[in-house]
mmCIF file of C-alpha atoms in Angstrom:
data_model
loop_
_atom_site.group_PDB
_atom_site.id
_atom_site.type_symbol
_atom_site.label_atom_id
_atom_site.label_comp_id
_atom_site.label_asym_id
_atom_site.label_seq_id
_atom_site.Cartn_x
_atom_site.Cartn_y
_atom_site.Cartn_z
ATOM 1 C CA MET Y 1 -6.941 25.496 121.122
ATOM 2 C CA SER Y 2 -6.780 22.224 119.172
ATOM 3 C CA ALA Y 3 -10.588 22.074 118.974
ATOM 4 C CA TYR Y 4 -10.677 25.610 117.589
ATOM 5 C CA LEU Y 5 -8.041 24.829 114.953
ATOM 6 C CA ALA Y 6 -10.177 21.915 113.761
ATOM 7 C CA THR Y 7 -12.979 24.325 112.806
ATOM 8 C CA PHE Y 8 -13.295 27.557 110.868
ATOM 9 C CA PRO Y 9 -14.680 30.833 112.241
ATOM 10 C CA SER Y 10 -17.695 32.802 111.108
ATOM 11 C CA PRO Y 11 -17.188 36.465 110.136
ATOM 12 C CA ASP Y 12 -17.284 39.099 112.829
ATOM 13 C CA ARG Y 13 -19.853 41.097 110.878
ATOM 14 C CA GLY Y 14 -21.839 41.145 107.672
ATOM 15 C CA VAL Y 15 -22.288 44.908 107.348
ATOM 16 C CA TRP Y 16 -19.756 47.698 106.946
ATOM 17 C CA HIS Y 17 -20.517 51.409 106.814
ATOM 18 C CA LEU Y 18 -19.135 53.844 104.279
ATOM 19 C CA GLY Y 19 -20.188 56.964 106.115
ATOM 20 C CA PRO Y 20 -23.994 56.711 106.396
ATOM 21 C CA ILE Y 21 -24.170 54.069 103.642
ATOM 22 C CA PRO Y 22 -24.299 50.416 104.793
ATOM 23 C CA ILE Y 23 -22.346 47.964 102.651
ATOM 24 C CA ARG Y 24 -23.946 44.549 103.117
ATOM 25 C CA ALA Y 25 -22.121 41.341 102.199
ATOM 26 C CA TYR Y 26 -25.411 39.586 101.475
ATOM 27 C CA ALA Y 27 -26.453 42.207 98.920
ATOM 28 C CA LEU Y 28 -23.015 42.165 97.282
ATOM 29 C CA CYS Y 29 -23.189 38.383 96.907
ATOM 30 C CA ILE Y 30 -26.662 38.562 95.336
ATOM 31 C CA ILE Y 31 -25.475 41.213 92.861
ATOM 32 C CA ALA Y 32 -22.342 39.219 92.030
ATOM 33 C CA GLY Y 33 -24.442 36.102 91.435
ATOM 34 C CA ILE Y 34 -26.777 37.950 89.073
ATOM 35 C CA ILE Y 35 -23.816 39.314 87.094
ATOM 36 C CA VAL Y 36 -22.266 35.850 86.733
ATOM 37 C CA ALA Y 37 -25.589 34.308 85.668
ATOM 38 C CA ILE Y 38 -26.124 36.964 82.980
ATOM 39 C CA TRP Y 39 -22.537 36.795 81.717
ATOM 40 C CA TRP Y 40 -22.530 33.002 81.448
ATOM 41 C CA GLY Y 41 -26.036 32.953 80.022
ATOM 42 C CA GLU Y 42 -24.986 35.377 77.273
ATOM 43 C CA ARG Y 43 -22.086 33.129 76.281
ATOM 44 C CA ARG Y 44 -24.257 30.011 76.190
ATOM 45 C CA TRP Y 45 -27.042 31.781 74.279
ATOM 46 C CA ALA Y 46 -24.629 33.038 71.621
ATOM 47 C CA ALA Y 47 -23.030 29.585 71.362
ATOM 48 C CA ARG Y 48 -26.469 28.133 70.561
ATOM 49 C CA GLY Y 49 -26.957 30.610 67.745
ATOM 50 C CA GLY Y 50 -28.804 33.374 69.586
ATOM 51 C CA THR Y 51 -28.133 37.084 69.287
ATOM 52 C CA LYS Y 52 -25.706 38.702 71.719
ATOM 53 C CA GLY Y 53 -27.351 40.991 74.233
ATOM 54 C CA THR Y 54 -30.579 38.985 74.381
ATOM 55 C CA VAL Y 55 -29.981 37.594 77.872
ATOM 56 C CA ILE Y 56 -29.365 41.093 79.222
ATOM 57 C CA ASP Y 57 -32.636 42.265 77.665
ATOM 58 C CA VAL Y 58 -34.479 39.341 79.267
ATOM 59 C CA ALA Y 59 -32.790 39.978 82.617
ATOM 60 C CA VAL Y 60 -34.211 43.517 82.692
ATOM 61 C CA PHE Y 61 -37.606 41.863 83.201
ATOM 62 C CA ALA Y 62 -36.621 38.630 84.965
ATOM 63 C CA VAL Y 63 -34.372 40.018 87.724
ATOM 64 C CA PRO Y 64 -36.853 42.495 89.300
ATOM 65 C CA PHE Y 65 -39.641 39.922 89.036
ATOM 66 C CA GLY Y 66 -37.350 37.306 90.607
ATOM 67 C CA LEU Y 67 -36.360 39.508 93.554
ATOM 68 C CA VAL Y 68 -40.004 40.259 94.325
ATOM 69 C CA GLY Y 69 -40.950 36.587 93.968
ATOM 70 C CA GLY Y 70 -38.093 35.435 96.163
ATOM 71 C CA ARG Y 71 -39.077 37.812 98.924
ATOM 72 C CA LEU Y 72 -42.764 36.891 98.662
ATOM 73 C CA TYR Y 73 -41.966 33.188 98.977
ATOM 74 C CA HIS Y 74 -39.851 33.848 102.072
ATOM 75 C CA VAL Y 75 -42.505 36.004 103.752
ATOM 76 C CA VAL Y 76 -45.375 33.645 102.900
ATOM 77 C CA THR Y 77 -43.565 30.535 104.162
ATOM 78 C CA ASP Y 78 -42.249 32.250 107.329
ATOM 79 C CA PRO Y 79 -44.919 34.830 108.233
ATOM 80 C CA GLU Y 80 -44.251 34.514 111.957
ATOM 81 C CA LEU Y 81 -40.989 36.417 111.452
ATOM 82 C CA TYR Y 82 -42.917 39.547 110.509
ATOM 83 C CA PHE Y 83 -46.577 39.374 111.527
ATOM 84 C CA THR Y 84 -46.618 37.958 115.061
ATOM 85 C CA GLU Y 85 -46.744 39.927 118.293
ATOM 86 C CA GLY Y 86 -43.637 41.986 118.859
ATOM 87 C CA ARG Y 87 -42.526 41.768 115.236
ATOM 88 C CA ASN Y 88 -42.258 44.674 112.821
ATOM 89 C CA PRO Y 89 -44.331 43.923 109.678
ATOM 90 C CA TRP Y 90 -42.409 46.557 107.709
ATOM 91 C CA LYS Y 91 -39.379 44.273 107.988
ATOM 92 C CA ALA Y 92 -41.054 42.127 105.350
ATOM 93 C CA PHE Y 93 -39.741 44.652 102.823
ATOM 94 C CA ALA Y 94 -36.178 44.666 104.213
ATOM 95 C CA ILE Y 95 -34.714 42.423 101.546
ATOM 96 C CA TRP Y 96 -31.216 43.663 102.403
ATOM 97 C CA ASP Y 97 -31.418 41.831 105.733
ATOM 98 C CA GLY Y 98 -31.595 38.487 103.945
ATOM 99 C CA GLY Y 99 -34.458 36.173 103.154
ATOM 100 C CA LEU Y 100 -35.007 35.179 99.520
ATOM 101 C CA GLY Y 101 -36.824 31.967 98.621
ATOM 102 C CA ILE Y 102 -35.281 30.511 95.493
ATOM 103 C CA TRP Y 103 -38.520 28.953 94.270
ATOM 104 C CA GLY Y 104 -40.399 32.218 94.483
ATOM 105 C CA ALA Y 105 -37.535 33.879 92.628
ATOM 106 C CA ILE Y 106 -37.585 31.212 89.903
ATOM 107 C CA ALA Y 107 -41.390 31.240 89.570
ATOM 108 C CA LEU Y 108 -41.896 34.989 89.319
ATOM 109 C CA GLY Y 109 -38.600 35.443 87.485
ATOM 110 C CA ALA Y 110 -39.927 33.032 84.861
ATOM 111 C CA VAL Y 111 -42.966 35.274 84.437
ATOM 112 C CA GLY Y 112 -40.703 38.243 83.745
ATOM 113 C CA ALA Y 113 -38.591 36.149 81.364
ATOM 114 C CA LEU Y 114 -41.729 34.966 79.546
ATOM 115 C CA ILE Y 115 -42.835 38.558 78.985
ATOM 116 C CA ALA Y 116 -39.401 39.478 77.607
ATOM 117 C CA CYS Y 117 -39.140 36.377 75.420
ATOM 118 C CA ARG Y 118 -42.557 36.982 73.875
ATOM 119 C CA ARG Y 119 -41.645 40.580 73.148
ATOM 120 C CA LYS Y 120 -38.506 39.420 71.373
ATOM 121 C CA GLY Y 121 -40.092 36.402 69.682
ATOM 122 C CA ILE Y 122 -37.787 33.767 71.158
ATOM 123 C CA PRO Y 123 -38.658 30.478 72.930
ATOM 124 C CA LEU Y 124 -38.599 30.611 76.733
ATOM 125 C CA PRO Y 125 -37.454 26.947 77.131
ATOM 126 C CA ALA Y 126 -34.332 27.638 75.069
ATOM 127 C CA MET Y 127 -33.570 30.709 77.170
ATOM 128 C CA ALA Y 128 -34.055 28.648 80.352
ATOM 129 C CA ASP Y 129 -31.566 26.069 79.065
ATOM 130 C CA ALA Y 130 -28.989 28.774 78.364
ATOM 131 C CA ILE Y 131 -29.151 30.337 81.819
ATOM 132 C CA ALA Y 132 -29.619 27.150 83.899
ATOM 133 C CA PRO Y 133 -25.991 26.580 85.015
ATOM 134 C CA GLY Y 134 -25.529 30.307 85.628
ATOM 135 C CA ILE Y 135 -28.539 30.374 87.935
ATOM 136 C CA VAL Y 136 -27.280 27.550 90.132
ATOM 137 C CA VAL Y 137 -23.812 29.150 90.324
ATOM 138 C CA ALA Y 138 -25.517 32.414 91.323
ATOM 139 C CA GLN Y 139 -27.232 30.487 94.125
ATOM 140 C CA ALA Y 140 -23.834 29.200 95.252
ATOM 141 C CA ILE Y 141 -22.472 32.747 95.393
ATOM 142 C CA GLY Y 142 -25.547 33.846 97.326
ATOM 143 C CA ARG Y 143 -24.780 31.248 100.012
ATOM 144 C CA ILE Y 144 -21.599 33.177 100.805
ATOM 145 C CA GLY Y 145 -23.921 35.978 101.897
ATOM 146 C CA ASN Y 146 -25.562 33.554 104.347
ATOM 147 C CA TYR Y 147 -22.116 32.886 105.789
ATOM 148 C CA PHE Y 148 -21.602 36.603 106.497
ATOM 149 C CA ASN Y 149 -25.097 36.839 107.967
ATOM 150 C CA GLN Y 150 -24.444 33.867 110.294
ATOM 151 C CA GLU Y 151 -27.599 32.112 109.100
ATOM 152 C CA LEU Y 152 -28.815 28.832 107.624
ATOM 153 C CA TYR Y 153 -26.432 26.638 109.555
ATOM 154 C CA GLY Y 154 -27.084 23.241 111.127
ATOM 155 C CA ALA Y 155 -26.835 21.593 114.507
ATOM 156 C CA HIS Y 156 -23.754 21.127 116.666
ATOM 157 C CA THR Y 157 -20.972 18.994 115.198
ATOM 158 C CA ASP Y 158 -17.522 17.755 116.179
ATOM 159 C CA LEU Y 159 -16.452 17.247 112.573
ATOM 160 C CA PRO Y 160 -13.253 19.065 111.530
ATOM 161 C CA TRP Y 161 -15.120 21.308 109.086
ATOM 162 C CA GLY Y 162 -17.537 22.632 111.714
ATOM 163 C CA MET Y 163 -18.071 26.384 111.902
ATOM 164 C CA GLU Y 164 -17.604 28.470 115.023
ATOM 165 C CA VAL Y 165 -20.536 30.864 115.498
ATOM 166 C CA PHE Y 166 -19.885 33.878 117.720
ATOM 167 C CA GLN Y 167 -22.284 36.117 119.603
ATOM 168 C CA ARG Y 168 -22.853 39.443 117.873
ATOM 169 C CA PHE Y 169 -23.732 42.676 119.679
ATOM 170 C CA ASN Y 170 -25.548 45.767 118.489
ATOM 171 C CA PRO Y 171 -25.548 48.541 121.100
ATOM 172 C CA GLU Y 172 -27.935 50.681 119.018
ATOM 173 C CA ASN Y 173 -30.538 47.920 118.718
ATOM 174 C CA PRO Y 174 -29.955 44.824 120.887
ATOM 175 C CA ASP Y 175 -32.676 42.915 118.998
ATOM 176 C CA ASP Y 176 -31.061 43.522 115.601
ATOM 177 C CA LEU Y 177 -28.092 41.163 115.843
ATOM 178 C CA LEU Y 178 -27.916 40.765 112.069
ATOM 179 C CA ASN Y 179 -26.337 44.211 111.936
ATOM 180 C CA GLY Y 180 -24.232 43.567 115.032
ATOM 181 C CA VAL Y 181 -20.549 42.814 115.472
ATOM 182 C CA ALA Y 182 -18.927 39.851 117.218
ATOM 183 C CA THR Y 183 -16.595 41.209 119.869
ATOM 184 C CA GLY Y 184 -14.519 38.955 122.092
ATOM 185 C CA HIS Y 185 -15.323 35.864 119.984
ATOM 186 C CA ILE Y 186 -17.853 34.482 122.448
ATOM 187 C CA PRO Y 187 -19.160 31.224 120.907
ATOM 188 C CA LEU Y 188 -22.863 30.441 120.873
ATOM 189 C CA PRO Y 189 -23.911 27.403 122.973
ATOM 190 C CA GLU Y 190 -24.372 25.176 119.876
ATOM 191 C CA SER Y 191 -21.036 26.168 118.337
ATOM 192 C CA PRO Y 192 -19.368 24.623 116.323
ATOM 193 C CA VAL Y 193 -22.147 23.814 113.863
ATOM 194 C CA HIS Y 194 -22.677 22.171 110.490
ATOM 195 C CA PRO Y 195 -22.075 24.828 107.780
ATOM 196 C CA THR Y 196 -25.105 23.767 105.763
ATOM 197 C CA PHE Y 197 -24.854 26.842 103.554
ATOM 198 C CA LEU Y 198 -21.371 25.583 102.557
ATOM 199 C CA TYR Y 199 -22.763 22.125 101.816
ATOM 200 C CA GLU Y 200 -25.316 23.687 99.506
ATOM 201 C CA LEU Y 201 -22.706 25.921 97.876
ATOM 202 C CA ILE Y 202 -20.591 22.888 96.962
ATOM 203 C CA TRP Y 203 -23.644 20.937 95.825
ATOM 204 C CA ASN Y 204 -24.742 23.799 93.580
ATOM 205 C CA LEU Y 205 -21.359 23.917 91.853
ATOM 206 C CA LEU Y 206 -21.550 20.163 91.241
ATOM 207 C CA VAL Y 207 -25.036 20.578 89.749
ATOM 208 C CA ALA Y 208 -23.700 23.285 87.419
ATOM 209 C CA LEU Y 209 -20.977 20.907 86.210
ATOM 210 C CA LEU Y 210 -23.578 18.169 85.697
ATOM 211 C CA VAL Y 211 -25.804 20.434 83.605
ATOM 212 C CA VAL Y 212 -22.907 21.617 81.439
ATOM 213 C CA TRP Y 213 -21.660 18.066 80.870
ATOM 214 C CA ALA Y 214 -25.105 16.659 80.057
ATOM 215 C CA ASP Y 215 -25.910 19.591 77.779
ATOM 216 C CA ARG Y 216 -22.738 19.040 75.760
ATOM 217 C CA ARG Y 217 -23.096 15.272 75.711
ATOM 218 C CA PHE Y 218 -26.795 15.015 74.819
ATOM 219 C CA LYS Y 219 -27.483 18.420 73.198
ATOM 220 C CA LEU Y 220 -30.360 19.134 75.561
ATOM 221 C CA GLY Y 221 -33.110 21.409 74.324
ATOM 222 C CA HIS Y 222 -36.706 22.465 74.938
ATOM 223 C CA GLY Y 223 -36.038 23.229 78.621
ATOM 224 C CA ARG Y 224 -34.396 19.911 79.511
ATOM 225 C CA ALA Y 225 -31.156 21.488 80.761
ATOM 226 C CA PHE Y 226 -33.202 23.688 83.077
ATOM 227 C CA ALA Y 227 -35.235 20.681 84.249
ATOM 228 C CA LEU Y 228 -32.003 18.820 84.988
ATOM 229 C CA TYR Y 229 -30.850 21.763 87.085
ATOM 230 C CA VAL Y 230 -34.117 21.713 89.059
ATOM 231 C CA ALA Y 231 -33.933 17.945 89.607
ATOM 232 C CA GLY Y 232 -30.291 18.036 90.658
ATOM 233 C CA TYR Y 233 -30.666 21.024 92.929
ATOM 234 C CA THR Y 234 -33.741 19.699 94.740
ATOM 235 C CA VAL Y 235 -32.023 16.393 95.556
ATOM 236 C CA GLY Y 236 -29.335 18.256 97.482
ATOM 237 C CA ARG Y 237 -31.640 20.895 98.904
ATOM 238 C CA GLY Y 238 -33.913 18.223 100.370
ATOM 239 C CA TRP Y 239 -31.329 16.526 102.589
ATOM 240 C CA ILE Y 240 -29.446 19.741 103.395
ATOM 241 C CA GLU Y 241 -32.702 21.420 104.430
ATOM 242 C CA MET Y 242 -33.315 18.684 107.004
ATOM 243 C CA MET Y 243 -29.948 19.467 108.610
ATOM 244 C CA ARG Y 244 -30.766 23.118 109.234
ATOM 245 C CA THR Y 245 -31.884 24.364 112.640
ATOM 246 C CA ASP Y 246 -33.308 27.769 111.724
ATOM 247 C CA THR Y 247 -36.991 28.383 112.345
ATOM 248 C CA ALA Y 248 -39.286 26.941 109.671
ATOM 249 C CA ASN Y 249 -42.867 25.812 109.289
ATOM 250 C CA HIS Y 250 -43.538 22.077 109.064
ATOM 251 C CA ILE Y 251 -46.119 19.961 107.258
ATOM 252 C CA LEU Y 252 -46.505 16.338 108.429
ATOM 253 C CA GLY Y 253 -43.222 16.566 110.274
ATOM 254 C CA LEU Y 254 -41.188 17.899 107.317
ATOM 255 C CA ARG Y 255 -40.067 21.438 106.637
ATOM 256 C CA VAL Y 256 -42.000 23.275 103.933
ATOM 257 C CA ASN Y 257 -38.915 23.546 101.724
ATOM 258 C CA VAL Y 258 -38.400 19.782 101.911
ATOM 259 C CA TRP Y 259 -41.908 19.196 100.552
ATOM 260 C CA THR Y 260 -41.265 21.829 97.879
ATOM 261 C CA SER Y 261 -38.072 20.020 96.871
ATOM 262 C CA ILE Y 262 -39.855 16.664 96.647
ATOM 263 C CA LEU Y 263 -42.656 18.034 94.466
ATOM 264 C CA LEU Y 264 -40.324 19.992 92.192
ATOM 265 C CA PHE Y 265 -38.001 17.011 91.765
ATOM 266 C CA ALA Y 266 -40.919 14.864 90.627
ATOM 267 C CA GLY Y 267 -42.131 17.576 88.271
ATOM 268 C CA ALA Y 268 -38.652 18.088 86.790
ATOM 269 C CA VAL Y 269 -38.217 14.376 86.094
ATOM 270 C CA VAL Y 270 -41.608 14.178 84.379
ATOM 271 C CA TYR Y 271 -40.744 17.219 82.265
ATOM 272 C CA LEU Y 272 -37.395 15.691 81.273
ATOM 273 C CA VAL Y 273 -39.168 12.607 79.935
ATOM 274 C CA LEU Y 274 -41.919 14.496 78.127
ATOM 275 C CA ALA Y 275 -39.647 17.172 76.632
ATOM 276 C CA ALA Y 276 -37.385 14.489 75.144
ATOM 277 C CA ARG Y 277 -40.235 13.641 72.755
ATOM 278 C CA ARG Y 278 -40.032 17.071 71.161
ATOM 279 C CA GLY Y 279 -36.940 16.048 69.256
ATOM 280 C CA PRO Y 280 -33.555 17.715 68.799
ATOM 281 C CA ARG Y 281 -32.480 21.008 70.266
ATOM 282 C CA GLU Y 282 -34.074 24.176 68.878
ATOM 283 C CA ALA Y 283 -32.703 25.344 65.528
ATOM 284 C CA PRO Y 284 -30.356 28.370 65.819
ATOM 285 C CA GLU Y 285 -32.565 30.537 63.588
ATOM 286 C CA THR Y 286 -35.418 30.284 66.096
ATOM 287 C CA LEU Y 287 -33.266 31.998 68.728
ATOM 288 C CA ARG Y 288 -32.586 35.214 66.838
ATOM 289 C CA GLY Y 289 -35.884 36.915 67.573
ATOM 290 C CA LYS Y 290 -38.308 38.835 65.431
ATOM 291 C CA ASP Y 291 -36.474 42.143 65.904
ATOM 292 C CA GLN Y 292 -33.305 40.876 64.241
ATOM 293 C CA PRO Y 293 -32.593 41.409 60.526
ATOM 294 C CA GLY Y 294 -33.334 38.432 58.339
ATOM 295 C CA PRO Y 295 -30.672 36.615 56.306
ATOM 296 C CA ASP Y 296 -31.839 38.335 53.069
ATOM 297 C CA GLU Y 297 -31.400 41.855 54.386
ATOM 298 C CA VAL Y 298 -28.290 43.980 54.528
ATOM 299 C CA PRO Y 299 -28.366 46.594 57.316
ATOM 300 C CA VAL Y 300 -28.036 50.194 56.092
ATOM 301 C CA PRO Y 301 -26.718 53.017 58.309
ATOM 302 C CA ALA Y 302 -29.363 55.505 59.413
ATOM 303 C CA ASP Y 303 -27.719 58.373 57.503
ATOM 304 C CA GLU Y 304 -27.762 56.535 54.171
ATOM 305 C CA PRO Y 305 -30.375 57.606 51.587
ATOM 306 C CA GLU Y 306 -33.332 55.347 50.938
ATOM 307 C CA HIS Y 307 -32.117 54.333 47.493
ATOM 308 C CA ALA Y 308 -28.935 52.905 49.050
ATOM 309 C CA LYS Y 309 -30.851 49.935 50.550
ATOM 310 C CA VAL Y 310 -30.019 46.645 48.905
ATOM 311 C CA THR Y 311 -30.994 43.072 49.465
ATOM 312 C CA ALA Y 312 -28.861 40.005 49.282
ATOM 313 C CA ASP Y 313 -30.968 38.537 46.506
ATOM 314 C CA ALA Y 314 -30.618 41.601 44.254
ATOM 315 C CA PRO Y 315 -28.569 40.751 41.154
ATOM 316 C CA ALA Y 316 -25.197 42.344 41.160
ATOM 317 C CA GLU Y 317 -24.368 44.572 38.198
ATOM 318 C CA LYS Y 318 -22.021 42.840 35.817
ATOM 319 C CA PRO Y 319 -18.822 44.694 35.132
ATOM 320 C CA ALA Y 320 -18.357 45.933 31.590
ATOM 321 C CA GLU Y 321 -16.428 43.493 29.476
ATOM 322 C CA GLU Y 322 -13.110 44.757 28.385
ATOM 323 C CA ALA Y 323 -12.353 44.754 24.650
ATOM 324 C CA PRO Y 324 -9.764 42.163 23.722
ATOM 325 C CA ALA Y 325 -6.381 43.639 23.244
ATOM 326 C CA GLU Y 326 -5.169 43.928 19.646
ATOM 327 C CA GLU Y 327 -2.394 41.702 18.640
ATOM 328 C CA PRO Y 328 0.769 43.639 17.981
ATOM 329 C CA LYS Y 329 1.604 44.005 14.286
ATOM 330 C CA ASN Y 330 4.779 42.434 13.075
ATOM 331 C CA THR Y 331 6.839 45.343 11.681
ATOM 332 C CA GLU Y 332 9.898 43.276 11.068
ATOM 333 C CA GLU Y 333 10.704 43.128 7.387
ATOM 334 C CA SER Y 334 10.981 39.770 5.814
#
C-alpha cells in the first residue's frame, strides 16, 4: 500500500462512447492545444501591431497541413507499426489512435502558413514569432493525451513520482488495447514507470516562459522567438527521448528523434545568430497585410453611395464665418 501511495495511477481508459460516437481523450487534447495556440497567437500578433483575425486565417491553412505532416512523420519514422507482417496498413490513417510527429507537423504546417502569409502579404517569420509560445503550450496539452493513451512512458522507477501502468482489456478486439479498459488494476511488469510525457509537459511550459521572457526583454523579431522555441524544446526532447522505452528506430545507437533534436538544435542556434543581423523587430505596419485599408483611407459602408467616399487627406470644408455681432446702441440720453 505504501509503495502505491508513493506513485500516481494511469487512467483506466482513454476512450468513452456517447452512443456509437467514441470520445477520445487524445483528440480532445489536440483540439484544446490548437485552440490555445490560436488564441494566444492572436493576442501576441495584435500586440505587435498586426490585424486581429490574421492568426485564425493562417491557421485555416496551417492546421490541416500540420496534422497531415505530423502523421506522415510518425508513419515514416515507425513504418513497422503499419507495414510489417500481421499489421494493418490502413491503421496508418487512424490519427485518432495517437501518433503525431511534432517535426512533421511543424514542417508541413509551416508550408500551409507560408501559403496563407503570402496570400495576406505578411512576413512568415513575424507570424512564427507570434505563435511560438502557443505552439509549445499546445504540445504540453497534447502530452496529456499520451497519459490517457498509456503511451510514451519510460523504464521502471522507484521514484515517488513514478506512474502505475495497468493492463487494459478489450473483449471485442484483444489486440486493440488502446481502446481497452483497465479492470482490476493489474499492473504491468515494468510498473511503476518514469512518466516521460509528464517530464516533457513540464519542460514545454518552461520553454514557453523562456520564449515570452526573452521576447519581452530583447524584442525578438525575424523568427528569432520561434528559433528560441525550437532550440529550447529540442534540448529537453533529446534527453527525455532517451528515457522512453516505446519502440523506435535507431541510427548509430540513438533513436531517430534524438538525432532530429540534435540537428534541429544546431540549426536553430545558427538561425538565431544570423537573424540577429537583420536588425530590430519588424515594423508594425508590415504586419497589417495587403488586404487591410491603408492609413489614408476611411472605410465606407457597402450601402453608401459612391460619392460618399472620402480620404483622410481631403481638405475639410471650412465652416462659414459668422458676421460679427453689432454693438448695441446706447439709447440712454445724456
